[in-house]
Amino acid sequence: PSLIIAIDFDGTIVEHRYPFIGHIRPFAFETMEALQIKGHRLILWSHRAGKKLDEAVKFCRSHGIEFYAVNKNFPEEIWDENESRKILADIYIDDRNLGGLPSWGEIFNMICHEEEIPSDKGVKFWWKRK
């Protein structure tokens, strides 16, 4: 079954350099692509707002990741400024997790339990290196 996965930007997809965009964390985009290929819906879940959020979305798009929603539960949702921005997801990936952020390969294995993705998608199996 597909999951809804909320993913933080600063410190998680890229190194923490806010208000700038840091260097890409190793295998972040490859892992997100593999998760999307498996049918999971990814939500960008970030403290960023306005122009800084737009920059993050554009950055991810330029690296091949189009999110199901951005700081919303679904694309059509409209936030009232008096409402909580709590995102409902099955899994939250954030560098501020208790215990810190595992590597993206470990993240993939935790979510997909060593399942393979279709080989015709051309994604490298970085998490299965020997």
PDB file of C-alpha atoms in Angstrom:
ATOM      1  CA  PRO A   1       0.000   0.000   0.000  1.00  0.00           C
ATOM      2  CA  SER A   2       1.205   3.508  -0.753  1.00  0.00           C
ATOM      3  CA  LEU A   3       2.160   5.847   2.060  1.00  0.00           C
ATOM      4  CA  ILE A   4       1.987   9.589   2.508  1.00  0.00           C
ATOM      5  CA  ILE A   5       5.473  10.740   3.461  1.00  0.00           C
ATOM      6  CA  ALA A   6       6.127  14.265   4.767  1.00  0.00           C
ATOM      7  CA  ILE A   7       9.716  15.340   4.123  1.00  0.00           C
ATOM      8  CA  ASP A   8      11.481  18.364   5.601  1.00  0.00           C
ATOM      9  CA  PHE A   9      13.763  20.418   3.343  1.00  0.00           C
ATOM     10  CA  ASP A  10      16.529  22.174   5.305  1.00  0.00           C
ATOM     11  CA  GLY A  11      18.806  19.676   7.024  1.00  0.00           C
ATOM     12  CA  THR A  12      16.992  16.730   5.442  1.00  0.00           C
ATOM     13  CA  ILE A  13      16.980  17.008   1.644  1.00  0.00           C
ATOM     14  CA  VAL A  14      19.796  19.546   1.716  1.00  0.00           C
ATOM     15  CA  GLU A  15      22.321  20.506   4.386  1.00  0.00           C
ATOM     16  CA  HIS A  16      21.027  23.167   6.753  1.00  0.00           C
ATOM     17  CA  ARG A  17      22.082  26.577   5.341  1.00  0.00           C
ATOM     18  CA  TYR A  18      18.808  28.519   5.721  1.00  0.00           C
ATOM     19  CA  PRO A  19      18.009  31.072   4.330  1.00  0.00           C
ATOM     20  CA  PHE A  20      20.209  29.699   1.548  1.00  0.00           C
ATOM     21  CA  ILE A  21      19.891  26.260  -0.026  1.00  0.00           C
ATOM     22  CA  GLY A  22      22.584  23.926   1.258  1.00  0.00           C
ATOM     23  CA  HIS A  23      24.366  21.117  -0.541  1.00  0.00           C
ATOM     24  CA  ILE A  24      22.245  18.097  -1.405  1.00  0.00           C
ATOM     25  CA  ARG A  25      22.418  15.333   1.194  1.00  0.00           C
ATOM     26  CA  PRO A  26      23.782  12.124  -0.378  1.00  0.00           C
ATOM     27  CA  PHE A  27      21.115  10.064  -2.154  1.00  0.00           C
ATOM     28  CA  ALA A  28      18.215  12.307  -1.072  1.00  0.00           C
ATOM     29  CA  PHE A  29      16.837  12.762  -4.588  1.00  0.00           C
ATOM     30  CA  GLU A  30      17.528   9.181  -5.657  1.00  0.00           C
ATOM     31  CA  THR A  31      15.638   7.910  -2.611  1.00  0.00           C
ATOM     32  CA  MET A  32      12.684  10.247  -3.118  1.00  0.00           C
ATOM     33  CA  GLU A  33      12.512   9.178  -6.774  1.00  0.00           C
ATOM     34  CA  ALA A  34      12.545   5.500  -5.783  1.00  0.00           C
ATOM     35  CA  LEU A  35       9.786   6.120  -3.226  1.00  0.00           C
ATOM     36  CA  GLN A  36       7.668   7.853  -5.869  1.00  0.00           C
ATOM     37  CA  ILE A  37       8.251   5.010  -8.326  1.00  0.00           C
ATOM     38  CA  LYS A  38       6.888   2.642  -5.664  1.00  0.00           C
ATOM     39  CA  GLY A  39       3.730   4.783  -5.526  1.00  0.00           C
ATOM     40  CA  HIS A  40       4.282   6.729  -2.318  1.00  0.00           C
ATOM     41  CA  ARG A  41       3.034  10.333  -2.141  1.00  0.00           C
ATOM     42  CA  LEU A  42       5.638  12.834  -1.004  1.00  0.00           C
ATOM     43  CA  ILE A  43       4.722  16.090   0.722  1.00  0.00           C
ATOM     44  CA  LEU A  44       7.312  18.818   1.170  1.00  0.00           C
ATOM     45  CA  TRP A  45       6.944  19.739   4.834  1.00  0.00           C
ATOM     46  CA  SER A  46       9.036  22.801   5.563  1.00  0.00           C
ATOM     47  CA  HIS A  47       9.282  25.770   7.867  1.00  0.00           C
ATOM     48  CA  ARG A  48       9.984  27.805   4.721  1.00  0.00           C
ATOM     49  CA  ALA A  49       7.259  30.102   3.431  1.00  0.00           C
ATOM     50  CA  GLY A  50       6.751  32.575   0.591  1.00  0.00           C
ATOM     51  CA  LYS A  51       9.723  33.154  -1.707  1.00  0.00           C
ATOM     52  CA  LYS A  52      12.033  30.851   0.296  1.00  0.00           C
ATOM     53  CA  LEU A  53       9.510  28.004  -0.001  1.00  0.00           C
ATOM     54  CA  ASP A  54       9.128  28.661  -3.731  1.00  0.00           C
ATOM     55  CA  GLU A  55      12.931  28.427  -4.073  1.00  0.00           C
ATOM     56  CA  ALA A  56      12.949  25.047  -2.322  1.00  0.00           C
ATOM     57  CA  VAL A  57      10.136  23.694  -4.530  1.00  0.00           C
ATOM     58  CA  LYS A  58      11.886  24.942  -7.675  1.00  0.00           C
ATOM     59  CA  PHE A  59      15.177  23.418  -6.501  1.00  0.00           C
ATOM     60  CA  CYS A  60      13.543  20.017  -5.967  1.00  0.00           C
ATOM     61  CA  ARG A  61      11.734  20.223  -9.301  1.00  0.00           C
ATOM     62  CA  SER A  62      15.068  20.961 -11.029  1.00  0.00           C
ATOM     63  CA  HIS A  63      16.335  17.686  -9.518  1.00  0.00           C
ATOM     64  CA  GLY A  64      13.363  15.667 -10.782  1.00  0.00           C
ATOM     65  CA  ILE A  65      11.086  15.687  -7.721  1.00  0.00           C
ATOM     66  CA  GLU A  66       7.548  17.016  -7.994  1.00  0.00           C
ATOM     67  CA  PHE A  67       5.749  16.828  -4.659  1.00  0.00           C
ATOM     68  CA  TYR A  68       2.158  15.671  -4.224  1.00  0.00           C
ATOM     69  CA  ALA A  69       1.605  18.726  -1.998  1.00  0.00           C
ATOM     70  CA  VAL A  70       3.686  21.456  -0.361  1.00  0.00           C
ATOM     71  CA  ASN A  71       3.020  22.342   3.290  1.00  0.00           C
ATOM     72  CA  LYS A  72      -0.518  21.004   2.803  1.00  0.00           C
ATOM     73  CA  ASN A  73      -2.281  17.685   3.226  1.00  0.00           C
ATOM     74  CA  PHE A  74      -3.449  17.739  -0.397  1.00  0.00           C
ATOM     75  CA  PRO A  75      -2.823  20.162  -3.302  1.00  0.00           C
ATOM     76  CA  GLU A  76      -6.213  21.898  -3.153  1.00  0.00           C
ATOM     77  CA  GLU A  77      -6.115  22.587   0.591  1.00  0.00           C
ATOM     78  CA  ILE A  78      -6.255  26.256   1.557  1.00  0.00           C
ATOM     79  CA  TRP A  79      -4.711  27.279   4.865  1.00  0.00           C
ATOM     80  CA  ASP A  80      -6.369  29.831   7.080  1.00  0.00           C
ATOM     81  CA  GLU A  81      -3.639  31.730   8.906  1.00  0.00           C
ATOM     82  CA  ASN A  82      -5.355  30.882  12.214  1.00  0.00           C
ATOM     83  CA  GLU A  83      -5.195  27.126  11.559  1.00  0.00           C
ATOM     84  CA  SER A  84      -2.399  24.727  12.391  1.00  0.00           C
ATOM     85  CA  ARG A  85      -0.102  23.723   9.531  1.00  0.00           C
ATOM     86  CA  LYS A  86       0.030  20.196  10.921  1.00  0.00           C
ATOM     87  CA  ILE A  87       0.536  17.789   8.035  1.00  0.00           C
ATOM     88  CA  LEU A  88      -1.127  14.378   8.298  1.00  0.00           C
ATOM     89  CA  ALA A  89       1.214  11.700   7.003  1.00  0.00           C
ATOM     90  CA  ASP A  90       2.104   8.070   7.597  1.00  0.00           C
ATOM     91  CA  ILE A  91       5.817   8.884   7.946  1.00  0.00           C
ATOM     92  CA  TYR A  92       7.740  12.089   8.709  1.00  0.00           C
ATOM     93  CA  ILE A  93      11.348  12.444   7.589  1.00  0.00           C
ATOM     94  CA  ASP A  94      13.121  15.271   9.411  1.00  0.00           C
ATOM     95  CA  ASP A  95      16.675  15.957  10.554  1.00  0.00           C
ATOM     96  CA  ARG A  96      15.322  16.852  13.992  1.00  0.00           C
ATOM     97  CA  ASN A  97      14.012  13.351  14.696  1.00  0.00           C
ATOM     98  CA  LEU A  98      15.011  11.851  17.997  1.00  0.00           C
ATOM     99  CA  GLY A  99      18.281  10.126  17.221  1.00  0.00           C
ATOM    100  CA  GLY A 100      18.961  12.316  14.182  1.00  0.00           C
ATOM    101  CA  LEU A 101      18.517  11.685  10.489  1.00  0.00           C
ATOM    102  CA  PRO A 102      19.536   8.242   9.204  1.00  0.00           C
ATOM    103  CA  SER A 103      21.162   8.021   5.782  1.00  0.00           C
ATOM    104  CA  TRP A 104      18.760   8.117   2.834  1.00  0.00           C
ATOM    105  CA  GLY A 105      19.622   4.485   2.050  1.00  0.00           C
ATOM    106  CA  GLU A 106      18.607   3.493   5.587  1.00  0.00           C
ATOM    107  CA  ILE A 107      15.430   5.541   5.195  1.00  0.00           C
ATOM    108  CA  PHE A 108      14.542   3.659   2.009  1.00  0.00           C
ATOM    109  CA  ASN A 109      15.164   0.301   3.690  1.00  0.00           C
ATOM    110  CA  MET A 110      13.033   1.270   6.708  1.00  0.00           C
ATOM    111  CA  ILE A 111      10.115   2.227   4.471  1.00  0.00           C
ATOM    112  CA  CYS A 112      10.412  -0.417   1.773  1.00  0.00           C
ATOM    113  CA  HIS A 113      11.932  -3.290   3.767  1.00  0.00           C
ATOM    114  CA  GLU A 114      14.442  -4.298   1.082  1.00  0.00           C
ATOM    115  CA  GLU A 115      11.777  -4.468  -1.630  1.00  0.00           C
ATOM    116  CA  GLU A 116      13.016  -3.864  -5.121  1.00  0.00           C
ATOM    117  CA  ILE A 117      11.690  -1.225  -7.462  1.00  0.00           C
ATOM    118  CA  PRO A 118      11.000  -2.063 -11.101  1.00  0.00           C
ATOM    119  CA  SER A 119      14.361  -2.319 -12.881  1.00  0.00           C
ATOM    120  CA  ASP A 120      12.971  -0.687 -16.027  1.00  0.00           C
ATOM    121  CA  LYS A 121      12.895   2.680 -14.181  1.00  0.00           C
ATOM    122  CA  GLY A 122      16.685   2.973 -14.365  1.00  0.00           C
ATOM    123  CA  VAL A 123      17.132   3.841 -10.697  1.00  0.00           C
ATOM    124  CA  LYS A 124      20.437   2.739  -9.220  1.00  0.00           C
ATOM    125  CA  PHE A 125      20.266   0.476  -6.192  1.00  0.00           C
ATOM    126  CA  TRP A 126      22.593   2.580  -4.014  1.00  0.00           C
ATOM    127  CA  TRP A 127      21.101   1.069  -0.843  1.00  0.00           C
ATOM    128  CA  LYS A 128      22.221  -2.423  -1.813  1.00  0.00           C
ATOM    129  CA  ARG A 129      25.921  -1.758  -2.358  1.00  0.00           C
ATOM    130  CA  LYS A 130      28.154  -4.629  -1.299  1.00  0.00           C
TER     131      LYS A 130
END
